[in-house]
């Protein structure tokens, strides 16, 4: 079954420093992978998606992620954190049927001045 | 476009009461789904629909019913509320399924069952 594991439940960075949120996936075939962001008391918004095209995926707000099959990883990065990046981030995989998503447990990103 | 709308935003129920959470989308999306979000658990799929008249169960369907009589609406019914159903509920829609398609999420309904 397709699943994802987010390796950190909380990450704290200073404004202007790089962001790294780690995600490993488990899948018996090439998966569709996503990163979603949830700001406090809001719904979820898609940051980026991987669907077996380019392995380096660029998303909104300066975020990007690299699909590494050899490491079964799909880590999310951003060169320079903004205060507005503080939120909950979810790594997500589409289940093989194409009709369900499996969410990681989330990483809470704190950005300090 | 309003996108995905959910009502109510907040609800408090007593154990054993029933209620319906409303979800509507105006994007002519084929696929709609309901998730619940609990602390430290991510989101878990309750039910989904791939078109009007077609629904199926997700990971945690017990205690919930759905129907899809129109493309736009996908209500979630709690038959007899239990404290374990205290959660935040999100409705989502996409053009087709979950492979490669962005899910558009509603703002959520925060439900408390006492």
CSV table of C-alpha atoms in Angstrom, one decimal:
chain,number,residue,atom,x,y,z
A,1,UNK,CA,0.0,0.0,0.0
A,2,UNK,CA,1.1,3.5,-0.7
A,3,UNK,CA,2.1,5.5,2.4
A,4,UNK,CA,4.2,8.5,3.5
A,5,UNK,CA,6.2,9.2,6.6
A,6,UNK,CA,7.1,12.7,7.7
A,7,UNK,CA,10.2,12.5,9.6
A,8,UNK,CA,9.8,15.6,11.8
A,9,UNK,CA,6.7,16.6,13.6
A,10,UNK,CA,8.1,20.1,14.3
A,11,UNK,CA,10.7,22.2,12.5
A,12,UNK,CA,11.9,25.6,13.7
A,13,UNK,CA,13.9,28.0,11.5
A,14,UNK,CA,14.9,31.6,11.6
A,15,UNK,CA,13.5,34.0,9.0
A,16,UNK,CA,15.8,34.1,6.0
A,17,UNK,CA,17.3,30.6,6.5
A,18,UNK,CA,16.6,27.5,4.4
A,19,UNK,CA,13.7,25.2,5.1
A,20,UNK,CA,13.9,21.4,4.8
A,21,UNK,CA,10.8,19.3,5.6
A,22,UNK,CA,11.5,15.6,5.1
A,23,UNK,CA,9.2,13.0,3.7
A,24,UNK,CA,9.8,9.3,2.8
A,25,UNK,CA,7.3,7.3,0.8
A,26,UNK,CA,6.4,3.7,0.4
A,27,UNK,CA,5.0,2.5,-2.9
A,28,UNK,CA,5.2,-0.5,-5.1
A,29,UNK,CA,5.2,1.6,-8.2
A,30,UNK,CA,5.9,5.2,-9.2
A,31,UNK,CA,3.5,7.2,-7.1
A,32,UNK,CA,1.8,10.6,-7.4
A,33,UNK,CA,3.1,12.7,-4.5
A,34,UNK,CA,2.0,16.1,-3.2
A,35,UNK,CA,2.8,18.6,-0.6
A,36,UNK,CA,-0.1,20.6,0.9
A,37,UNK,CA,0.1,23.5,3.4
A,38,UNK,CA,-2.5,24.4,6.0
A,39,UNK,CA,-2.3,27.8,7.7
A,40,UNK,CA,-4.0,28.1,11.1
A,41,UNK,CA,-7.8,27.5,11.0
A,42,UNK,CA,-7.7,27.3,7.2
A,43,UNK,CA,-8.3,24.6,4.6
A,44,UNK,CA,-5.4,22.9,2.7
A,45,UNK,CA,-3.7,24.4,-0.3
A,46,UNK,CA,-1.6,22.5,-2.8
A,47,UNK,CA,2.1,23.6,-2.8
A,48,UNK,CA,3.3,21.2,-5.5
A,49,UNK,CA,2.9,17.8,-7.0
A,50,UNK,CA,5.0,15.1,-8.6
A,51,UNK,CA,3.5,12.9,-11.3
A,52,UNK,CA,6.5,11.0,-12.8
A,53,UNK,CA,7.6,13.9,-15.1
A,54,UNK,CA,10.6,16.0,-13.9
A,55,UNK,CA,12.0,14.8,-10.6
A,56,UNK,CA,12.6,18.4,-9.4
A,57,UNK,CA,9.2,20.0,-8.9
A,58,UNK,CA,8.7,23.7,-8.4
A,59,UNK,CA,5.7,24.9,-6.5
A,60,UNK,CA,4.2,28.1,-5.2
A,61,UNK,CA,5.8,30.6,-2.9
A,62,UNK,CA,9.3,29.5,-3.7
A,63,UNK,CA,9.0,25.9,-2.5
A,64,UNK,CA,10.3,23.0,-4.4
A,65,UNK,CA,10.7,19.2,-3.8
A,66,UNK,CA,12.9,16.5,-5.4
A,67,UNK,CA,11.7,13.0,-6.0
A,68,UNK,CA,14.5,10.6,-5.3
A,69,UNK,CA,13.5,7.0,-6.1
A,70,UNK,CA,16.8,5.5,-4.8
A,71,UNK,CA,16.1,7.1,-1.4
A,72,UNK,CA,12.3,6.9,-1.5
A,73,UNK,CA,12.2,10.5,-0.5
A,74,UNK,CA,10.3,13.6,-1.5
A,75,UNK,CA,11.7,16.3,0.7
A,76,UNK,CA,10.3,19.9,0.6
A,77,UNK,CA,12.8,22.8,0.5
A,78,UNK,CA,12.8,26.6,0.3
A,79,UNK,CA,16.0,28.7,0.2
A,80,UNK,CA,14.8,31.4,2.5
A,81,UNK,CA,12.0,31.2,5.1
A,82,UNK,CA,9.4,34.0,5.5
A,83,UNK,CA,7.3,34.6,8.6
A,84,UNK,CA,4.2,33.8,6.4
A,85,UNK,CA,5.6,30.2,5.8
A,86,UNK,CA,4.7,29.3,9.4
A,87,UNK,CA,2.0,26.6,9.0
A,88,UNK,CA,1.4,22.8,9.0
A,89,UNK,CA,2.8,20.9,6.0
A,90,UNK,CA,1.5,17.6,4.8
A,91,UNK,CA,3.2,15.1,2.5
A,92,UNK,CA,0.6,13.1,0.6
A,93,UNK,CA,0.5,10.1,-1.7
A,94,UNK,CA,-2.2,9.0,-4.0
A,95,UNK,CA,-3.4,5.5,-3.4
A,96,UNK,CA,-3.1,3.1,-6.3
A,97,UNK,CA,-6.8,3.1,-7.1
A,98,UNK,CA,-6.5,6.9,-7.9
A,99,UNK,CA,-9.5,7.6,-5.6
A,100,UNK,CA,-7.9,8.2,-2.2
A,101,UNK,CA,-5.0,10.1,-0.7
A,102,UNK,CA,-2.8,9.0,2.2
A,103,UNK,CA,-1.6,11.9,4.3
A,104,UNK,CA,1.5,12.0,6.5
A,105,UNK,CA,0.9,13.2,10.0
A,106,UNK,CA,2.1,16.6,9.3
A,107,UNK,CA,5.1,18.9,10.1
A,108,UNK,CA,4.5,22.1,11.9
A,109,UNK,CA,6.9,24.8,10.7
A,110,UNK,CA,7.7,27.6,13.1
A,111,UNK,CA,9.6,30.6,11.7
A,112,UNK,CA,11.2,32.9,14.2
A,113,UNK,CA,12.3,36.5,13.6
B,1,UNK,CA,-16.2,30.7,-8.5
B,2,UNK,CA,-16.9,30.1,-4.8
B,3,UNK,CA,-14.8,26.9,-4.9
B,4,UNK,CA,-15.7,24.4,-2.2
B,5,UNK,CA,-18.0,25.6,0.5
B,6,UNK,CA,-18.9,23.9,3.7
B,7,UNK,CA,-21.6,24.6,6.3
B,8,UNK,CA,-21.8,24.9,9.2
B,9,UNK,CA,-18.3,26.2,10.3
B,10,UNK,CA,-18.9,25.1,13.9
B,11,UNK,CA,-21.3,22.6,15.5
B,12,UNK,CA,-21.8,21.1,18.9
B,13,UNK,CA,-23.9,18.0,19.2
B,14,UNK,CA,-24.9,15.8,22.0
B,15,UNK,CA,-24.2,12.1,21.9
B,16,UNK,CA,-26.9,10.3,19.9
B,17,UNK,CA,-28.0,13.3,17.8
B,18,UNK,CA,-27.8,13.2,14.1
B,19,UNK,CA,-26.8,15.9,11.7
B,20,UNK,CA,-25.7,16.6,8.1
B,21,UNK,CA,-22.5,18.5,7.1
B,22,UNK,CA,-23.0,20.2,3.8
B,23,UNK,CA,-20.5,20.4,1.0
B,24,UNK,CA,-20.9,22.1,-2.4
B,25,UNK,CA,-18.6,22.9,-5.3
B,26,UNK,CA,-19.2,25.0,-8.3
B,27,UNK,CA,-16.3,23.8,-10.5
B,28,UNK,CA,-18.1,20.9,-12.1
B,29,UNK,CA,-15.7,18.5,-10.5
B,30,UNK,CA,-16.4,14.8,-10.9
B,31,UNK,CA,-14.6,13.6,-7.7
B,32,UNK,CA,-15.6,14.7,-4.2
B,33,UNK,CA,-14.4,13.4,-0.8
B,34,UNK,CA,-14.7,13.8,2.9
B,35,UNK,CA,-11.8,13.7,5.4
B,36,UNK,CA,-11.5,14.1,9.1
B,37,UNK,CA,-8.5,15.7,10.7
B,38,UNK,CA,-7.5,14.8,14.3
B,39,UNK,CA,-4.4,16.1,16.1
B,40,UNK,CA,-1.2,14.2,15.1
B,41,UNK,CA,-3.1,12.0,12.6
B,42,UNK,CA,-3.1,14.0,9.4
B,43,UNK,CA,-6.3,13.6,7.3
B,44,UNK,CA,-8.1,10.4,6.9
B,45,UNK,CA,-10.6,9.6,4.2
B,46,UNK,CA,-14.2,8.9,5.2
B,47,UNK,CA,-16.1,8.5,1.9
B,48,UNK,CA,-15.6,9.6,-1.6
B,49,UNK,CA,-17.6,9.9,-4.8
B,50,UNK,CA,-16.5,9.7,-8.4
B,51,UNK,CA,-19.7,11.1,-9.8
B,52,UNK,CA,-23.4,11.6,-9.2
B,53,UNK,CA,-25.0,8.5,-7.9
B,54,UNK,CA,-21.6,6.8,-7.1
B,55,UNK,CA,-20.1,6.7,-3.7
B,56,UNK,CA,-17.6,4.5,-1.9
B,57,UNK,CA,-16.0,4.0,1.5
B,58,UNK,CA,-12.6,5.3,2.6
B,59,UNK,CA,-10.4,4.4,5.5
B,60,UNK,CA,-12.8,5.5,8.4
B,61,UNK,CA,-16.4,5.2,7.1
B,62,UNK,CA,-18.1,3.8,10.3
B,63,UNK,CA,-20.8,6.1,11.7
B,64,UNK,CA,-21.1,8.2,8.5
B,65,UNK,CA,-23.3,8.1,5.4
B,66,UNK,CA,-23.1,9.9,2.2
B,67,UNK,CA,-25.0,10.3,-1.0
B,68,UNK,CA,-24.4,12.2,-4.2
B,69,UNK,CA,-27.6,13.2,-6.1
B,70,UNK,CA,-26.0,16.1,-8.0
B,71,UNK,CA,-22.5,16.9,-9.3
B,72,UNK,CA,-22.4,19.9,-7.0
B,73,UNK,CA,-23.3,18.6,-3.6
B,74,UNK,CA,-21.9,15.9,-1.3
B,75,UNK,CA,-23.4,15.9,2.1
B,76,UNK,CA,-22.0,13.9,5.0
B,77,UNK,CA,-24.5,12.5,7.5
B,78,UNK,CA,-23.7,11.5,11.1
B,79,UNK,CA,-26.4,9.0,12.1
B,80,UNK,CA,-25.9,8.9,15.9
B,81,UNK,CA,-23.1,11.2,17.0
B,82,UNK,CA,-20.4,9.8,19.3
B,83,UNK,CA,-17.6,11.7,21.2
B,84,UNK,CA,-15.1,9.9,19.0
B,85,UNK,CA,-16.5,11.8,16.0
B,86,UNK,CA,-15.3,15.1,17.5
B,87,UNK,CA,-13.0,16.3,14.8
B,88,UNK,CA,-12.5,18.8,12.0
B,89,UNK,CA,-14.1,17.7,8.8
B,90,UNK,CA,-12.9,18.7,5.4
B,91,UNK,CA,-14.6,18.3,2.0
B,92,UNK,CA,-12.5,18.3,-1.1
B,93,UNK,CA,-13.1,18.0,-4.8
B,94,UNK,CA,-11.0,17.5,-8.0
B,95,UNK,CA,-11.6,17.2,-11.7
B,96,UNK,CA,-11.0,13.4,-11.7
B,97,UNK,CA,-9.8,11.3,-8.7
B,98,UNK,CA,-6.5,11.8,-6.8
B,99,UNK,CA,-3.8,10.7,-9.3
B,100,UNK,CA,-2.1,13.9,-10.5
B,101,UNK,CA,-5.1,16.1,-9.8
B,102,UNK,CA,-5.1,19.0,-7.3
B,103,UNK,CA,-7.6,18.6,-4.5
B,104,UNK,CA,-9.5,21.8,-3.7
B,105,UNK,CA,-10.4,21.8,0.0
B,106,UNK,CA,-13.2,23.6,1.8
B,107,UNK,CA,-12.6,25.7,4.9
B,108,UNK,CA,-13.7,22.9,7.3
B,109,UNK,CA,-16.4,22.2,9.9
B,110,UNK,CA,-15.3,21.9,13.5
B,111,UNK,CA,-17.6,19.4,15.2
B,112,UNK,CA,-17.7,18.7,18.9
B,113,UNK,CA,-19.7,15.9,20.3
B,114,UNK,CA,-20.4,16.0,24.1
